[in-house]
């Protein structure tokens, strides 16, 4: 983990995110939190008690306007302050697409470094929840990954969420922080109470292995972990290396290359639709860098090329069965 | 006739709270007090009001109509502002031609809208400025030099922005002039965010944000005005209503009372001014600034003017409006000649001053142009720098490849034009 041996506290991901925001506000007077319904604690309770503790001047509701929230946050950051904005669901970030892609991402570059919005972080809950259907389930990271100037981060656990969010808030670039909402309450860890950061653009090898590299991020890591357990049970002797990418942009090419050069096989899995999903970018780069070491085609196990459906969710998502079958197929190629 | 209406209905005292300013609410309607609303049994839709009158300080002959509107600026300040209006006019003529000759890639003039300089006269240096792209004279008034603007337009190594953006996308951190970008209206909610940050700093700074009447149709305009009102931010929204958004006349842009008519709906104190009258623009902005700073609230100013020039060098406006219409406007009412008449009436300016100013400014503009044109372009490194605060590995790799190709094919890439 890389954090010290100090006191820890049992937290779910909501609580660790709350703790990270709290820490950043306590250490930075210029930090403010805003978005739809954040003042009473947020619809997912991530900002609970912040308004009470830091005042409504620093934690406040905005009108219901995503393009306004993003534009406002850019303005706060352009003045050298720290803007921690919330978009209520990642599905509703698209009205802010122009402000994020044309403005936030290009602020530093277009002004020759005279202005920047490095103080901007946009947090937003993403991914499947079991019954979220089209507009409470999306994973839009790939849309933004085509945008130089942005950083995109997806945590998988409370400890990660705190360390990565603190790093994102303090990073000198605009960061989109996607929080898999299914993990808000389902993951609980002993989270260090101290102020710590985890590095951006650094993947983590969750489980070392020799025969195949399995790559994912966010809540998909848990699906992959379970699929790997079944694979290693059913195929004695086989060990899988599981990598959590953590940062989508700029991503950690080196860690993945090193792993694939060792294992010769790669499976990538994400919830977002397969076509032009971020997996495609990884396939292209790894095919180029590891061409002579690859022993099988790189396999992608992803969401369907359909909108995210309600009643068909179990057939849509890259679940444990699909991951198990996909990994086996690649191992047996 | 018009001037008497203006005088009767729009004395400046109306701009202050609790002094009879009734058009706009000073506080919003509280939903929970909805039961206190007056009830009517008469089924009646709200009627469109008569157009808001336009505040004017000086007539077309440069005469101040009401003593109350007498500008407080000194002779020297007035002359300097006038010279900046002449300068932007000369730069517009010369750079427009330079674009026609293919010496720069693009240009946008601000012919007919030079009175916007009045806003800059009313602001303080600590105030932030967010622009659209037709406010070059504001940049001059704030202190950006002809040379700096020329360097930006010629994309050379000395220009702000390192040659990355199209001409006239000016900016200067030192002068609190936030760098211009092409997407329309995006700067409006950003200006609100900056105003909020400045309010927190508590040093009395405000923000001004310029945009055209076409931009006011964007969603970002709506988002910004609503946020500024609800979050209470000291920002002045300054709309240049010049009648056209490229080819689209204002009649196809909105059906309400222009832009000023929207302010009331957001609970924002609003005023319509004569955008060709530098003193109307100055006084309204000065009052708006005082109000915004004192109350931490936004103000909306709609300045009525006319886009005399083409939209840009990529536009031929004769395709959608008559030459006669343009000539009428520029002959009948021009902000530069109006201020000149005012100065002449005070004995502050004469023909000799005009000739001297025009020739010396023209010489300086032409010299700056020649120097900007021959200066080297920025280094190829600047293509990859400042995408992020530091250069990630993928960009470092791409830079190396670009450089080695440029060295292999130096003539094809004309690398001598770029700083090594």
XYZ file of C-alpha atoms in Angstrom:
753
model
C 0.000 0.000 0.000
C 2.834 2.383 0.677
C 1.195 4.173 3.591
C 2.659 4.222 7.068
C 1.695 2.248 10.143
C -0.411 5.005 11.754
C -3.913 4.618 13.200
C -6.652 3.352 10.902
C -10.419 3.485 10.960
C -12.989 1.175 9.438
C -14.546 3.029 6.516
C -16.630 2.231 3.495
C -15.848 4.076 0.265
C -18.343 6.895 0.944
C -16.665 7.516 4.262
C -13.156 7.418 2.853
C -14.130 9.874 0.110
C -15.696 12.108 2.741
C -12.505 11.780 4.769
C -10.353 12.734 1.757
C -12.424 15.839 1.016
C -12.347 16.744 4.703
C -8.553 16.372 4.773
C -8.114 18.495 1.660
C -10.349 21.240 3.043
C -8.583 21.243 6.391
C -5.195 21.596 4.686
C -6.249 24.097 1.987
C -8.322 27.161 2.845
C -8.942 27.788 -0.825
C -10.732 24.455 -1.325
C -14.502 24.570 -1.910
C -17.056 21.805 -2.568
C -20.131 22.314 -4.733
C -22.647 20.503 -6.899
C -26.257 19.386 -6.844
C -27.433 18.504 -3.311
C -23.974 18.355 -1.742
C -24.854 20.665 1.181
C -27.102 18.184 3.015
C -24.541 15.447 2.483
C -25.094 14.364 -1.092
C -27.439 11.767 -2.556
C -24.754 9.126 -1.815
C -23.720 10.714 1.533
C -20.162 11.421 0.360
C -20.255 15.045 1.550
C -22.102 14.435 4.801
C -21.365 16.959 7.603
C -18.937 18.947 5.471
C -21.206 21.983 5.266
C -21.706 21.859 9.032
C -17.980 21.647 9.710
C -16.609 24.003 7.055
C -19.557 26.347 6.504
C -21.977 26.921 3.658
C -19.508 29.362 2.144
C -17.221 26.421 1.337
C -19.746 23.610 0.804
C -22.799 24.658 -1.168
C -25.493 23.595 -3.556
C -25.552 24.873 -7.115
C -28.565 25.174 -9.376
C -29.238 22.039 -11.394
C -26.883 22.677 -14.307
C -23.932 20.431 -15.141
C -22.411 22.788 -17.707
C -22.693 25.515 -15.097
C -21.034 23.405 -12.406
C -18.087 22.575 -14.668
C -17.749 26.148 -15.970
C -17.992 27.575 -12.453
C -15.360 25.126 -11.215
C -13.042 26.122 -14.046
C -13.452 29.769 -13.038
C -12.711 29.002 -9.386
C -9.596 27.061 -10.404
C -8.483 29.720 -12.922
C -8.284 32.142 -9.987
C -5.883 29.738 -8.258
C -8.400 28.185 -5.877
C -9.220 24.507 -5.378
C -12.564 23.452 -6.867
C -13.997 20.076 -5.845
C -17.075 19.749 -8.039
C -19.587 16.920 -8.038
C -21.652 15.700 -10.970
C -24.445 13.637 -9.427
C -24.094 10.689 -11.844
C -21.440 10.169 -14.510
C -24.367 9.683 -16.904
C -25.096 13.404 -16.494
C -21.607 14.671 -17.194
C -22.331 15.089 -20.913
C -23.907 18.561 -20.638
C -20.501 19.567 -19.214
C -18.564 17.830 -22.007
C -17.789 21.107 -23.791
C -16.535 22.815 -20.620
C -14.400 19.785 -19.724
C -13.005 18.972 -23.171
C -12.752 22.380 -24.854
C -12.056 24.457 -21.796
C -10.641 22.686 -18.718
C -8.379 20.353 -20.682
C -6.967 23.124 -22.892
C -6.684 26.025 -20.427
C -2.980 25.737 -19.691
C -1.933 24.863 -23.241
C -3.847 27.599 -25.035
C -2.672 30.340 -22.677
C 0.968 29.327 -22.972
C 0.955 28.345 -19.316
C -0.266 31.753 -18.100
C -3.596 30.377 -16.855
C -4.462 26.863 -15.739
C -7.237 25.020 -13.942
C -5.010 22.558 -12.123
C -7.097 23.087 -8.988
C -10.181 21.506 -10.551
C -11.360 18.010 -9.618
C -14.707 16.669 -10.793
C -15.999 13.707 -8.785
C -18.787 11.612 -10.198
C -20.401 8.235 -9.375
C -20.186 5.787 -12.275
C -20.775 2.195 -13.398
C -23.390 -0.500 -12.821
C -25.525 -0.696 -9.692
C -27.837 -3.613 -10.525
C -30.844 -1.600 -11.588
C -29.523 1.726 -12.890
C -30.558 1.191 -16.502
C -29.473 3.680 -19.153
C -28.772 6.759 -17.066
C -27.531 5.553 -13.699
C -25.004 2.969 -14.917
C -22.680 4.467 -17.501
C -18.895 4.319 -17.549
C -17.937 7.270 -19.761
C -14.160 7.249 -19.170
C -13.266 6.476 -22.795
C -14.989 9.617 -24.112
C -12.668 11.709 -21.981
C -9.585 9.561 -22.548
C -9.422 11.075 -26.056
C -8.708 14.474 -24.506
C -5.127 15.590 -23.902
C -4.859 17.740 -20.799
C -7.213 15.726 -18.600
C -6.419 13.129 -15.999
C -8.922 10.336 -15.342
C -8.855 8.257 -12.166
C -10.994 5.289 -11.015
C -10.452 3.828 -7.501
C -11.438 0.321 -6.449
C -11.525 0.504 -2.648
C -11.782 2.864 0.351
C -8.010 3.010 0.913
C -7.446 3.748 -2.783
C -10.298 6.214 -2.967
C -8.843 8.355 -0.194
C -5.265 8.270 -1.465
C -6.162 8.780 -5.110
C -8.746 11.486 -4.415
C -6.329 13.478 -2.266
C -3.726 13.141 -5.024
C -6.309 14.195 -7.631
C -7.416 17.263 -5.679
C -3.790 18.331 -5.202
C -2.636 17.447 -8.708
C -1.866 20.519 -10.835
C -4.112 19.332 -13.668
C -7.887 18.999 -14.073
C -8.904 15.507 -12.914
C -12.071 13.493 -13.514
C -12.544 11.160 -10.561
C -14.977 8.349 -11.372
C -16.334 6.547 -8.306
C -17.913 3.120 -8.948
C -21.054 3.642 -6.902
C -21.649 -0.053 -6.269
C -18.543 0.086 -4.069
C -19.728 3.014 -1.931
C -21.076 0.722 0.790
C -20.034 -2.746 -0.325
C -16.311 -2.249 0.260
C -15.047 -1.672 3.782
C -11.401 -1.385 4.818
C -9.208 -0.171 7.648
C -8.339 3.209 6.133
C -5.390 5.190 7.519
C -6.599 8.304 9.296
C -3.501 10.256 8.318
C -3.132 12.439 5.258
C -1.690 10.267 2.451
C -1.699 10.215 -1.331
C -1.384 7.426 -3.877
C 0.431 8.266 -7.130
C -1.556 9.008 -10.299
C -0.594 7.343 -13.592
C 0.608 4.329 -11.646
C -1.038 0.929 -12.042
C -1.021 -1.561 -9.183
C -0.288 -5.264 -9.413
C -3.047 -6.588 -7.172
C -1.958 -10.212 -7.507
C 1.244 -11.448 -9.141
C 1.145 -14.376 -11.594
C 3.098 -15.911 -14.479
C 0.780 -17.213 -17.171
C -1.564 -14.408 -18.117
C -2.039 -10.714 -17.380
C -5.561 -9.620 -16.459
C -6.203 -5.878 -16.580
C -9.154 -3.895 -15.253
C -10.129 -0.981 -13.036
C -12.834 0.109 -10.619
C -15.482 -2.396 -9.567
C -14.472 -4.750 -12.382
C -11.392 -5.677 -10.331
C -13.629 -7.693 -7.950
C -15.270 -9.581 -10.829
C -11.823 -10.380 -12.201
C -10.507 -11.446 -8.795
C -13.337 -13.980 -8.464
C -12.932 -15.233 -12.028
C -9.202 -15.702 -11.431
C -9.883 -17.769 -8.302
C -12.060 -20.115 -10.346
C -9.489 -20.322 -13.146
C -6.662 -21.159 -10.748
C -8.882 -23.756 -9.044
C -9.886 -25.412 -12.320
C -6.511 -25.143 -14.060
C -3.938 -26.243 -11.476
C -0.524 -24.720 -11.982
C -1.815 -21.664 -13.809
C -1.220 -18.313 -12.098
C -2.822 -15.064 -13.239
C -1.377 -11.586 -12.752
C -4.108 -9.064 -11.924
C -3.420 -5.368 -12.591
C -5.594 -2.481 -11.474
C -4.948 0.366 -13.915
C -6.273 3.005 -11.436
C -5.473 5.937 -13.753
C -7.026 5.854 -17.236
C -5.233 8.968 -18.489
C -2.268 9.270 -18.690
C -2.073 5.500 -18.162
C 0.813 3.424 -16.878
C 2.040 1.718 -20.052
C 5.292 0.491 -18.497
C 3.732 -1.666 -15.776
C 1.440 -3.368 -18.298
C 4.233 -3.888 -20.838
C 6.465 -5.445 -18.209
C 3.718 -7.817 -17.107
C 2.741 -8.878 -20.639
C 6.375 -9.405 -21.607
C 6.508 -11.859 -18.705
C 3.178 -13.656 -19.235
C 2.754 -13.407 -23.031
C -1.026 -13.112 -22.692
C -3.391 -10.250 -21.909
C -7.076 -10.007 -21.082
C -8.656 -6.581 -20.549
C -12.048 -6.104 -18.982
C -14.259 -3.066 -18.478
C -17.951 -2.400 -18.062
C -18.183 0.236 -20.799
C -19.144 -0.890 -24.333
C -16.361 -2.706 -26.184
C -16.169 -0.597 -29.348
C -13.752 2.282 -28.798
C -13.712 1.537 -25.079
C -10.449 2.262 -23.296
C -9.505 -1.400 -23.757
C -9.017 -0.691 -27.457
C -6.291 1.829 -26.664
C -4.516 -0.667 -24.425
C -4.739 -3.379 -27.109
C -3.190 -1.082 -29.694
C -0.303 0.023 -27.522
C 0.488 -3.395 -26.086
C 0.276 -5.062 -29.520
C 2.904 -2.630 -30.702
C 5.189 -2.846 -27.693
C 4.886 -6.574 -26.927
C 4.387 -7.961 -30.448
C 7.113 -10.560 -30.272
C 6.188 -11.700 -26.757
C 2.473 -12.172 -27.301
C 1.433 -15.816 -27.477
C -2.242 -15.201 -28.134
C -4.506 -12.401 -29.335
C -5.327 -9.843 -26.659
C -8.844 -10.507 -25.463
C -11.359 -7.855 -24.368
C -14.268 -8.753 -22.087
C -16.459 -5.678 -21.965
C -19.974 -4.275 -21.919
C -22.160 -4.856 -24.974
C -22.348 -2.315 -27.788
C -25.813 -1.341 -26.607
C -27.167 1.256 -24.233
C -27.046 -0.014 -20.642
C -30.340 -1.920 -20.196
C -32.470 -2.404 -17.076
C -33.840 -5.944 -17.050
C -30.997 -7.366 -19.155
C -28.173 -6.069 -16.947
C -26.950 -9.585 -16.100
C -26.440 -10.332 -19.796
C -24.908 -6.950 -20.528
C -22.123 -6.709 -17.957
C -18.799 -8.586 -18.244
C -19.680 -10.755 -15.257
C -17.761 -13.571 -13.580
C -18.934 -16.217 -16.068
C -17.925 -14.184 -19.105
C -14.589 -13.334 -17.518
C -13.974 -16.972 -16.546
C -14.763 -18.160 -20.083
C -12.755 -15.377 -21.697
C -9.653 -15.950 -19.587
C -9.833 -19.707 -20.193
C -10.190 -19.222 -23.924
C -7.107 -17.001 -23.990
C -5.096 -19.407 -21.835
C -6.013 -22.328 -24.124
C -5.343 -20.486 -27.388
C -37.802 62.654 -28.568
C -35.822 59.581 -27.660
C -33.505 61.498 -25.403
C -36.382 62.927 -23.378
C -37.760 59.441 -22.777
C -34.374 58.276 -21.663
C -34.020 61.142 -19.255
C -37.409 60.661 -17.747
C -37.362 56.925 -17.249
C -33.758 56.142 -16.590
C -32.021 58.366 -14.141
C -28.967 56.678 -12.768
C -30.264 56.696 -9.216
C -32.406 53.758 -10.275
C -29.314 51.666 -10.408
C -28.830 51.691 -6.674
C -30.859 49.497 -4.345
C -33.655 51.077 -2.330
C -33.708 54.094 -4.573
C -36.669 53.297 -6.707
C -35.111 50.536 -8.763
C -38.228 48.483 -9.213
C -37.755 46.666 -12.492
C -35.641 43.932 -11.010
C -36.114 42.087 -7.764
C -33.435 42.605 -5.181
C -34.275 39.271 -3.563
C -35.743 36.131 -5.021
C -39.236 34.833 -4.483
C -39.191 32.309 -1.665
C -41.073 29.220 -2.739
C -42.160 28.463 0.822
C -43.891 31.822 1.002
C -45.869 31.038 -2.108
C -49.013 31.094 0.020
C -48.368 34.789 0.556
C -48.685 35.472 -3.160
C -51.461 37.751 -4.172
C -54.251 35.664 -5.676
C -56.191 36.769 -8.709
C -59.405 35.304 -10.068
C -58.834 36.874 -13.396
C -57.403 34.394 -15.919
C -54.645 36.384 -17.513
C -51.318 35.547 -19.089
C -48.354 37.766 -18.312
C -47.961 40.260 -21.121
C -44.688 41.134 -22.779
C -43.591 44.501 -21.442
C -42.633 47.489 -23.540
C -38.935 47.424 -24.479
C -36.564 48.622 -21.785
C -35.270 52.097 -22.663
C -31.624 52.647 -23.523
C -29.538 54.782 -21.192
C -27.598 57.427 -23.050
C -25.221 60.049 -21.610
C -24.102 61.962 -24.685
C -25.885 62.584 -27.958
C -24.511 61.981 -31.435
C -22.903 65.418 -31.478
C -20.935 64.650 -28.336
C -23.127 66.763 -26.063
C -23.884 65.600 -22.508
C -27.683 65.505 -22.220
C -28.064 65.713 -18.485
C -25.550 67.265 -16.093
C -25.941 64.254 -13.859
C -24.235 62.222 -16.570
C -21.131 64.383 -16.820
C -18.125 62.066 -17.008
C -15.586 62.493 -14.250
C -12.527 61.514 -16.271
C -9.709 63.984 -16.780
C -8.556 65.336 -20.122
C -5.524 63.034 -20.084
C -7.560 59.921 -19.276
C -10.062 60.780 -21.981
C -7.367 61.417 -24.565
C -5.646 58.133 -23.696
C -8.898 56.202 -24.103
C -9.574 57.973 -27.390
C -6.097 57.101 -28.638
C -6.780 53.457 -27.757
C -9.966 53.599 -29.817
C -7.982 55.011 -32.730
C -5.306 52.354 -32.194
C -7.696 49.406 -32.340
C -9.304 50.963 -35.410
C -5.906 51.252 -37.139
C -4.863 47.760 -36.084
C -8.154 46.462 -37.434
C -7.602 48.122 -40.801
C -3.992 47.025 -41.083
C -4.384 43.482 -39.770
C -7.521 42.939 -41.828
C -5.452 43.773 -44.916
C -2.589 41.622 -43.663
C -4.971 38.687 -43.524
C -6.235 39.433 -47.051
C -2.599 39.277 -48.174
C -2.139 35.939 -46.438
C 0.337 37.266 -43.884
C -1.758 36.127 -40.913
C -4.279 33.297 -40.958
C -7.311 35.025 -39.504
C -8.585 38.286 -38.073
C -11.675 39.819 -36.509
C -12.252 43.560 -36.433
C -14.247 45.486 -33.869
C -15.338 48.342 -36.153
C -18.231 50.243 -34.592
C -17.845 48.673 -31.164
C -14.880 50.661 -29.872
C -16.964 52.337 -27.141
C -16.546 49.140 -25.118
C -13.350 50.861 -23.924
C -15.654 52.669 -21.491
C -15.965 49.485 -19.443
C -12.215 49.264 -18.944
C -12.132 52.891 -17.779
C -14.592 52.002 -15.036
C -12.745 48.905 -13.802
C -9.770 48.518 -11.501
C -6.555 46.666 -12.309
C -7.350 43.963 -9.766
C -10.589 43.109 -11.598
C -10.559 40.057 -13.851
C -11.641 40.298 -17.478
C -13.207 37.425 -19.448
C -13.682 38.263 -23.139
C -15.303 36.794 -26.221
C -13.057 38.125 -29.025
C -14.292 41.540 -30.139
C -12.966 43.541 -27.184
C -9.391 44.267 -28.289
C -9.627 47.896 -27.172
C -10.262 46.709 -23.617
C -6.937 44.867 -23.756
C -5.186 48.049 -24.913
C -6.850 50.096 -22.195
C -5.835 47.541 -19.569
C -2.216 47.896 -20.642
C -1.503 45.279 -23.281
C 0.807 46.792 -25.887
C 0.348 46.961 -29.643
C 3.484 44.850 -29.920
C 2.115 42.114 -27.647
C -1.120 41.921 -29.617
C 0.788 41.848 -32.886
C 3.072 39.066 -31.637
C 0.043 36.984 -30.694
C -1.589 37.514 -34.071
C 1.605 36.540 -35.912
C 2.084 33.435 -33.689
C 5.727 34.254 -33.054
C 7.915 33.224 -30.138
C 7.186 36.426 -28.224
C 3.400 36.235 -28.367
C 1.268 35.295 -25.390
C 0.053 31.735 -25.848
C 3.165 30.575 -27.769
C 1.525 30.568 -31.171
C -0.960 27.854 -30.259
C -4.223 29.732 -30.759
C -5.643 31.635 -33.704
C -4.973 35.380 -34.012
C -6.803 37.763 -31.623
C -7.111 35.079 -28.937
C -5.275 37.397 -26.552
C -4.567 36.878 -22.877
C -2.283 38.115 -20.131
C -1.933 36.744 -16.630
C -0.142 39.864 -15.475
C -3.058 42.077 -16.524
C -5.814 39.703 -15.302
C -6.977 39.285 -18.907
C -8.100 35.673 -19.065
C -7.024 34.085 -22.347
C -9.735 34.116 -25.014
C -11.031 30.837 -26.458
C -13.212 30.237 -29.504
C -16.125 28.230 -28.011
C -18.827 30.816 -27.437
C -20.215 31.614 -23.992
C -17.973 29.114 -22.173
C -16.316 32.050 -20.415
C -19.583 33.199 -18.814
C -19.962 30.524 -16.074
C -16.178 30.606 -15.660
C -16.353 34.322 -14.918
C -18.901 33.509 -12.210
C -16.553 30.956 -10.635
C -13.683 33.430 -10.637
C -15.953 36.109 -9.135
C -16.842 33.656 -6.370
C -13.151 32.962 -5.689
C -12.372 36.697 -5.600
C -15.280 37.275 -3.229
C -13.715 34.715 -0.882
C -10.405 36.590 -1.040
C -12.257 39.679 0.111
C -10.092 42.328 -1.542
C -12.970 43.962 -3.401
C -12.159 42.637 -6.875
C -14.950 42.031 -9.341
C -15.130 40.255 -12.693
C -16.423 41.536 -16.012
C -17.476 39.105 -18.712
C -18.125 40.175 -22.316
C -20.181 38.271 -24.883
C -22.342 38.940 -27.908
C -26.118 38.651 -28.203
C -25.669 35.435 -30.196
C -23.649 33.840 -27.401
C -26.442 34.705 -24.998
C -28.475 31.956 -26.716
C -26.009 29.317 -25.488
C -26.869 27.199 -22.466
C -23.780 28.514 -20.675
C -25.333 32.000 -20.562
C -28.354 30.629 -18.754
C -26.235 28.535 -16.399
C -24.007 31.484 -15.582
C -26.638 34.093 -14.828
C -28.599 31.707 -12.671
C -25.493 30.639 -10.746
C -24.254 34.198 -10.295
C -27.597 35.186 -8.795
C -28.088 32.170 -6.527
C -24.485 31.913 -5.321
C -24.175 35.721 -5.149
C -21.069 36.560 -7.130
C -19.658 40.027 -7.949
C -19.670 39.765 -11.737
C -20.696 42.205 -14.461
C -22.173 40.532 -17.538
C -21.612 42.839 -20.496
C -23.499 41.912 -23.646
C -22.506 43.551 -26.930
C -25.762 43.454 -28.858
C -24.524 44.375 -32.328
C -27.502 43.042 -34.255
C -25.826 40.034 -35.856
C -24.313 36.668 -34.982
C -22.380 36.064 -38.232
C -25.332 36.123 -40.686
C -28.119 35.655 -38.163
C -29.964 38.884 -37.349
C -31.059 39.449 -33.756
C -34.661 38.945 -34.918
C -33.795 35.275 -35.477
C -31.866 35.071 -32.210
C -34.617 35.910 -29.683
C -38.161 37.201 -29.404
C -38.032 38.845 -25.978
C -36.788 42.279 -24.953
C -33.235 41.644 -26.140
C -30.834 40.402 -23.507
C -31.644 42.957 -20.811
C -35.177 41.580 -20.599
C -33.825 38.303 -19.255
C -32.047 39.785 -16.248
C -35.204 40.245 -14.212
C -36.095 36.557 -14.589
C -32.819 35.624 -12.903
C -33.193 38.259 -10.212
C -30.294 40.231 -11.660
C -30.166 44.002 -11.727
C -29.999 44.965 -15.378
C -29.599 47.967 -17.642
C -29.624 48.669 -21.368
C -27.150 51.280 -22.570
C -26.194 52.978 -25.806
C -23.191 50.900 -26.797
C -21.836 53.623 -29.081
C -21.717 56.139 -26.276
C -18.492 55.696 -24.384
C -19.799 57.756 -21.455
C -22.997 55.731 -21.129
C -20.893 52.578 -21.165
C -18.420 54.044 -18.664
C -20.993 55.349 -16.189
C -23.159 52.246 -16.269
C -20.122 49.998 -15.763
C -18.841 52.192 -12.939
C -22.156 51.952 -11.119
C -22.416 48.253 -11.848
C -18.947 47.755 -10.438
C -19.767 49.620 -7.241
C -23.002 47.687 -6.839
C -21.349 44.301 -7.507
C -18.504 44.954 -5.108
C -20.688 46.313 -2.330
C -23.428 43.688 -2.544
C -21.553 40.681 -3.965
C -24.193 40.397 -6.623
C -24.180 40.257 -10.406
C -25.256 42.970 -12.840
C -26.268 42.634 -16.488
C -25.494 45.375 -19.013
C -26.789 45.153 -22.559
C -24.996 47.583 -24.859
C -26.818 48.308 -28.120
C -24.397 48.748 -31.000
C -23.848 47.663 -34.597
C -21.272 45.334 -36.124
C -19.933 47.583 -38.865
C -17.302 45.123 -40.125
C -17.648 41.593 -41.425
C -17.970 38.906 -38.756
C -14.399 37.824 -39.497
C -11.967 37.536 -42.385
C -13.741 34.298 -43.305
C -17.039 36.118 -43.793
C -18.437 38.416 -46.497
C -21.349 40.148 -44.792
C -22.714 41.552 -48.057
C -24.152 38.061 -48.569
C -26.769 38.755 -45.900
C -27.074 42.520 -45.363
C -27.009 45.531 -47.631
C -24.047 47.839 -48.019
C -26.413 50.749 -47.449
C -27.355 49.458 -44.026
C -23.708 49.308 -42.978
C -22.904 52.733 -44.415
C -25.910 54.269 -42.684
C -24.703 53.072 -39.330
C -21.085 53.999 -39.698
C -21.930 57.491 -41.004
C -24.771 58.240 -38.636
C -23.298 56.912 -35.468
C -19.752 56.020 -34.719
C -18.369 55.759 -31.171
C -15.004 57.190 -32.155
C -16.348 60.316 -33.872
C -18.838 60.818 -31.054
C -16.099 60.932 -28.440
C -14.012 63.142 -30.714
C -16.866 65.654 -30.901
C -17.122 65.617 -27.114
C -13.400 66.273 -26.779
C -13.543 69.048 -29.374
C -16.383 70.699 -27.499
C -14.199 70.766 -24.393
C -11.237 72.097 -26.340
C -9.323 68.878 -25.590
C -8.766 67.810 -29.196
C -8.329 69.371 -32.612
C -7.436 68.501 -36.185
C -3.723 68.687 -35.487
C -4.062 66.293 -32.562
C -6.027 63.928 -34.780
C -3.429 63.999 -37.551
C -0.547 63.604 -35.138
C -2.224 60.720 -33.273
C -3.169 58.872 -36.432
C 0.241 59.167 -38.041
C 2.241 58.265 -34.944
C -0.046 55.357 -34.070
C 0.022 54.086 -37.631
C 3.809 54.201 -37.655
C 3.911 52.236 -34.413
C 1.401 49.651 -35.638
C 3.310 49.168 -38.909
C 6.631 48.871 -37.088
C 5.164 46.322 -34.676
C 3.742 44.394 -37.620
C 7.058 44.278 -39.456
C 8.876 43.104 -36.335
C 6.246 40.550 -35.408
C 6.223 39.139 -38.918
C 9.960 38.561 -39.108
C 10.380 37.160 -35.606
C 10.953 33.417 -35.319
C 8.072 31.098 -34.494
C 8.193 29.354 -31.082
C 10.266 26.225 -30.536
C 8.861 22.855 -31.643
C 9.120 21.889 -27.957
C 6.191 24.226 -27.350
C 3.930 21.935 -29.384
C 4.143 19.393 -26.562
C 4.714 21.562 -23.501
C 1.957 22.657 -21.112
C -0.610 20.060 -22.132
C -0.053 19.029 -18.504
C 2.037 20.698 -15.810
C 4.782 18.208 -16.615
C 5.372 16.274 -19.854
C 4.104 12.676 -19.628
C 6.126 9.893 -21.238
C 3.868 9.512 -24.289
C 4.236 13.194 -25.138
C 7.993 13.085 -24.558
C 8.163 10.170 -27.025
C 6.048 12.018 -29.579
C 8.224 15.127 -29.255
C 11.365 13.114 -29.968
C 9.802 11.634 -33.099
C 8.601 15.016 -34.344
C 12.032 16.526 -33.775
C 13.934 13.786 -35.547
C 11.575 13.976 -38.540
C 11.967 17.757 -38.662
C 15.736 17.325 -38.645
C 15.548 14.724 -41.383
C 13.297 16.878 -43.596
C 14.245 20.442 -42.591
C 13.137 22.086 -45.823
C 9.779 20.377 -45.909
C 9.035 21.481 -42.350
C 10.715 24.905 -42.818
C 12.401 24.467 -39.456
C 14.417 27.656 -39.937
C 11.238 29.607 -39.261
C 11.141 28.161 -35.752
C 13.239 28.960 -32.750
C 15.823 26.196 -32.336
